[in-house]
PDB file of C-alpha atoms in Angstrom:
ATOM      1  CA  MET A   1     -85.176  -0.693  26.266  1.00 62.00           C
ATOM      2  CA  LEU A   2     -88.315  -0.771  28.273  1.00 68.00           C
ATOM      3  CA  LYS A   3     -90.836   2.218  28.439  1.00 72.00           C
ATOM      4  CA  ARG A   4     -92.594   2.916  31.738  1.00 67.00           C
ATOM      5  CA  GLY A   5     -96.046   1.633  30.397  1.00 72.00           C
ATOM      6  CA  GLU A   6     -94.459  -1.633  29.409  1.00 88.00           C
ATOM      7  CA  VAL A   7     -92.870  -2.286  32.761  1.00 93.00           C
ATOM      8  CA  LYS A   8     -94.760  -4.743  34.996  1.00 97.00           C
ATOM      9  CA  ILE A   9     -94.430  -4.899  38.682  1.00 98.00           C
ATOM     10  CA  LEU A  10     -96.061  -7.470  41.075  1.00 99.00           C
ATOM     11  CA  VAL A  11     -96.801  -6.388  44.633  1.00 98.00           C
ATOM     12  CA  VAL A  12     -97.166  -9.459  47.017  1.00 98.00           C
ATOM     13  CA  GLU A  13     -98.429  -8.053  50.349  1.00 96.00           C
ATOM     14  CA  ASP A  14    -101.170  -9.370  52.548  1.00 94.00           C
ATOM     15  CA  ASP A  15    -101.686  -6.029  54.260  1.00 95.00           C
ATOM     16  CA  LYS A  16    -104.567  -4.516  51.886  1.00 96.00           C
ATOM     17  CA  PHE A  17    -103.827  -0.869  53.038  1.00 96.00           C
ATOM     18  CA  LEU A  18    -100.084  -0.919  52.342  1.00 95.00           C
ATOM     19  CA  ARG A  19    -100.656  -2.907  49.064  1.00 96.00           C
ATOM     20  CA  GLU A  20    -103.120  -0.297  47.756  1.00 97.00           C
ATOM     21  CA  ILE A  21    -100.899   2.521  48.679  1.00 97.00           C
ATOM     22  CA  LEU A  22     -97.850   0.940  46.868  1.00 97.00           C
ATOM     23  CA  VAL A  23    -100.095  -0.115  43.833  1.00 98.00           C
ATOM     24  CA  GLY A  24    -101.546   3.419  43.594  1.00 98.00           C
ATOM     25  CA  LYS A  25     -98.001   5.100  43.762  1.00 97.00           C
ATOM     26  CA  LEU A  26     -96.514   2.680  41.222  1.00 97.00           C
ATOM     27  CA  GLU A  27     -99.367   3.291  38.787  1.00 97.00           C
ATOM     28  CA  LYS A  28     -98.951   7.019  39.112  1.00 96.00           C
ATOM     29  CA  GLU A  29     -95.443   6.457  37.967  1.00 94.00           C
ATOM     30  CA  GLY A  30     -96.912   4.903  34.765  1.00 94.00           C
ATOM     31  CA  TYR A  31     -96.113   1.308  35.507  1.00 95.00           C
ATOM     32  CA  THR A  32     -98.478  -1.582  35.057  1.00 96.00           C
ATOM     33  CA  VAL A  33     -98.880  -3.058  38.388  1.00 98.00           C
ATOM     34  CA  PHE A  34    -100.477  -6.492  39.575  1.00 98.00           C
ATOM     35  CA  GLU A  35    -101.222  -7.188  43.143  1.00 98.00           C
ATOM     36  CA  ALA A  36    -101.573 -10.397  45.192  1.00 98.00           C
ATOM     37  CA  SER A  37    -102.373 -11.001  48.820  1.00 97.00           C
ATOM     38  CA  ASN A  38    -101.139 -14.561  48.686  1.00 96.00           C
ATOM     39  CA  TRP A  39     -98.897 -16.947  46.899  1.00 96.00           C
ATOM     40  CA  ASN A  40    -101.711 -18.573  44.828  1.00 96.00           C
ATOM     41  CA  VAL A  41    -102.633 -15.263  43.234  1.00 97.00           C
ATOM     42  CA  ALA A  42     -98.940 -14.188  42.926  1.00 97.00           C
ATOM     43  CA  GLN A  43     -98.152 -17.348  41.035  1.00 97.00           C
ATOM     44  CA  LYS A  44    -100.875 -16.747  38.524  1.00 97.00           C
ATOM     45  CA  HIS A  45     -99.490 -13.202  37.882  1.00 98.00           C
ATOM     46  CA  ILE A  46     -95.864 -14.577  37.707  1.00 97.00           C
ATOM     47  CA  GLN A  47     -96.688 -17.181  35.176  1.00 95.00           C
ATOM     48  CA  GLY A  48     -99.244 -15.131  33.168  1.00 96.00           C
ATOM     49  CA  ASP A  49     -97.994 -11.556  33.409  1.00 95.00           C
ATOM     50  CA  ARG A  50     -94.196 -11.917  33.666  1.00 95.00           C
ATOM     51  CA  PRO A  51     -93.374  -9.009  36.052  1.00 98.00           C
ATOM     52  CA  HIS A  52     -90.068  -7.238  35.585  1.00 96.00           C
ATOM     53  CA  VAL A  53     -89.856  -6.623  39.376  1.00 98.00           C
ATOM     54  CA  ILE A  54     -91.477  -8.168  42.368  1.00 99.00           C
ATOM     55  CA  LEU A  55     -92.179  -6.571  45.811  1.00 99.00           C
ATOM     56  CA  LEU A  56     -92.484  -9.415  48.204  1.00 98.00           C
ATOM     57  CA  ASP A  57     -93.415  -9.506  51.895  1.00 97.00           C
ATOM     58  CA  ILE A  58     -92.041 -12.273  54.071  1.00 96.00           C
ATOM     59  CA  VAL A  59     -95.172 -12.817  56.168  1.00 94.00           C
ATOM     60  CA  LEU A  60     -97.827 -14.276  53.827  1.00 94.00           C
ATOM     61  CA  PRO A  61    -100.907 -16.551  54.572  1.00 93.00           C
ATOM     62  CA  GLY A  62    -100.021 -20.198  54.279  1.00 92.00           C
ATOM     63  CA  ILE A  63     -96.459 -19.624  53.184  1.00 94.00           C
ATOM     64  CA  ASP A  64     -93.534 -17.437  54.224  1.00 92.00           C
ATOM     65  CA  GLY A  65     -91.912 -15.261  51.767  1.00 95.00           C
ATOM     66  CA  PHE A  66     -88.459 -16.894  52.281  1.00 97.00           C
ATOM     67  CA  GLU A  67     -90.011 -19.977  50.695  1.00 97.00           C
ATOM     68  CA  VAL A  68     -91.471 -18.015  47.783  1.00 97.00           C
ATOM     69  CA  LEU A  69     -88.059 -16.190  47.168  1.00 98.00           C
ATOM     70  CA  SER A  70     -86.226 -19.689  47.245  1.00 98.00           C
ATOM     71  CA  THR A  71     -88.760 -21.122  44.715  1.00 97.00           C
ATOM     72  CA  LEU A  72     -88.585 -18.219  42.386  1.00 98.00           C
ATOM     73  CA  LYS A  73     -84.827 -18.078  42.347  1.00 98.00           C
ATOM     74  CA  ARG A  74     -84.420 -21.832  41.793  1.00 97.00           C
ATOM     75  CA  ASN A  75     -86.799 -21.742  38.720  1.00 96.00           C
ATOM     76  CA  ARG A  76     -85.016 -20.963  35.478  1.00 95.00           C
ATOM     77  CA  GLU A  77     -87.862 -18.955  34.158  1.00 95.00           C
ATOM     78  CA  THR A  78     -88.101 -16.656  37.091  1.00 97.00           C
ATOM     79  CA  SER A  79     -84.579 -16.668  38.573  1.00 97.00           C
ATOM     80  CA  ALA A  80     -83.678 -13.440  36.931  1.00 96.00           C
ATOM     81  CA  ILE A  81     -86.617 -11.329  38.115  1.00 97.00           C
ATOM     82  CA  PRO A  82     -85.291  -8.925  40.736  1.00 98.00           C
ATOM     83  CA  ILE A  83     -87.136  -9.287  44.053  1.00 98.00           C
ATOM     84  CA  ILE A  84     -87.265  -6.479  46.714  1.00 98.00           C
ATOM     85  CA  ILE A  85     -88.281  -7.796  50.202  1.00 98.00           C
ATOM     86  CA  ILE A  86     -90.710  -5.492  52.021  1.00 97.00           C
ATOM     87  CA  SER A  87     -91.255  -6.728  55.559  1.00 94.00           C
ATOM     88  CA  ASN A  88     -91.428  -5.772  59.214  1.00 91.00           C
ATOM     89  CA  LEU A  89     -89.140  -8.514  60.034  1.00 88.00           C
ATOM     90  CA  GLY A  90     -85.782  -6.963  60.395  1.00 85.00           C
ATOM     91  CA  SER A  91     -83.390  -8.994  62.130  1.00 92.00           C
ATOM     92  CA  ARG A  92     -79.863  -9.373  60.813  1.00 95.00           C
ATOM     93  CA  GLU A  93     -80.642 -13.113  60.273  1.00 96.00           C
ATOM     94  CA  ASP A  94     -83.848 -12.325  58.212  1.00 95.00           C
ATOM     95  CA  VAL A  95     -82.054  -9.748  56.037  1.00 96.00           C
ATOM     96  CA  ASP A  96     -79.020 -12.029  55.464  1.00 97.00           C
ATOM     97  CA  ARG A  97     -81.277 -15.031  54.662  1.00 97.00           C
ATOM     98  CA  ALA A  98     -83.247 -13.011  52.147  1.00 97.00           C
ATOM     99  CA  LEU A  99     -80.022 -11.704  50.413  1.00 97.00           C
ATOM    100  CA  ARG A 100     -78.380 -15.084  50.383  1.00 98.00           C
ATOM    101  CA  LEU A 101     -81.575 -16.581  48.682  1.00 98.00           C
ATOM    102  CA  GLY A 102     -81.320 -13.921  46.031  1.00 98.00           C
ATOM    103  CA  ALA A 103     -83.266 -10.894  47.040  1.00 98.00           C
ATOM    104  CA  LYS A 104     -82.114  -7.658  45.365  1.00 97.00           C
ATOM    105  CA  SER A 105     -82.728  -5.696  48.535  1.00 97.00           C
ATOM    106  CA  PHE A 106     -84.522  -5.923  51.864  1.00 97.00           C
ATOM    107  CA  MET A 107     -86.632  -3.011  53.011  1.00 97.00           C
ATOM    108  CA  ILE A 108     -87.985  -2.890  56.528  1.00 95.00           C
ATOM    109  CA  LYS A 109     -91.531  -1.377  56.198  1.00 93.00           C
ATOM    110  CA  ALA A 110     -91.328   0.437  59.397  1.00 91.00           C
ATOM    111  CA  HIS A 111     -88.191   2.286  58.309  1.00 94.00           C
ATOM    112  CA  HIS A 112     -89.251   3.172  54.790  1.00 95.00           C
ATOM    113  CA  THR A 113     -92.010   5.282  53.413  1.00 95.00           C
ATOM    114  CA  PRO A 114     -93.997   3.960  50.445  1.00 94.00           C
ATOM    115  CA  GLN A 115     -92.334   6.512  48.278  1.00 95.00           C
ATOM    116  CA  GLU A 116     -88.919   5.185  49.312  1.00 97.00           C
ATOM    117  CA  ILE A 117     -90.101   1.756  48.267  1.00 96.00           C
ATOM    118  CA  VAL A 118     -91.127   3.166  44.805  1.00 96.00           C
ATOM    119  CA  ASP A 119     -87.766   4.775  44.370  1.00 97.00           C
ATOM    120  CA  ALA A 120     -86.074   1.423  45.134  1.00 97.00           C
ATOM    121  CA  VAL A 121     -88.210  -0.148  42.341  1.00 96.00           C
ATOM    122  CA  LYS A 122     -87.082   2.613  39.970  1.00 95.00           C
ATOM    123  CA  LYS A 123     -83.506   2.091  40.917  1.00 95.00           C
ATOM    124  CA  THR A 124     -83.773  -1.694  40.519  1.00 95.00           C
ATOM    125  CA  LEU A 125     -85.402  -1.121  36.925  1.00 93.00           C
ATOM    126  CA  GLU A 126     -82.648   1.165  36.053  1.00 91.00           C
ATOM    127  CA  GLU A 127     -79.923  -1.483  37.157  1.00 90.00           C
ATOM    128  CA  TYR A 128     -81.537  -4.506  35.632  1.00 87.00           C
ATOM    129  CA  TYR A 129     -83.096  -3.253  32.428  1.00 83.00           C
ATOM    130  CA  LEU A 130     -81.669   0.229  31.302  1.00 73.00           C
ATOM    131  CA  ARG A 131     -77.862  -0.631  31.840  1.00 61.00           C
ATOM    132  CA  ARG A 132     -77.725  -3.905  30.093  1.00 50.00           C
TER     133      ARG A 132
END
C-alpha cells in the first residue's frame, strides 16, 4: 500500500498560475509532485519518475492533450496510469473523446476549484491503489 509521501503526481498544464496552485495544494497533502508545461518535459517525468496519477490539460503547446492521452494509453508501460483531464474545453464531444481514449475523468477548469481537482486526485488514488 502506498503512503502519501511515496505517491507521485504529474501536473501537465501550460497555465503557470493554475499549475503552481495545483502543485502547491498537492504538496500540502503530502504528495510528491512533478510539473510540466509541455509534452517534452512531461515525457521525461513519465519515463523517469513514474507518476501514479497524471493531471493533463488538453490545450498544450505543440500537441493536444488528446494525442498525449492516446499515446500514454497505447503504451504498455503507461496504460495503467490513471489520467484526469483538466481543461476548459467542455463540449460533450471533448468529454466523450477523452473518456473513450481512457481518461479516468474529465474536469472542466471553469466548473471546479483547485481543491475539487485535488479531491479528485485523492479519490482516484483510493480507487486505483488502496482498493486493489
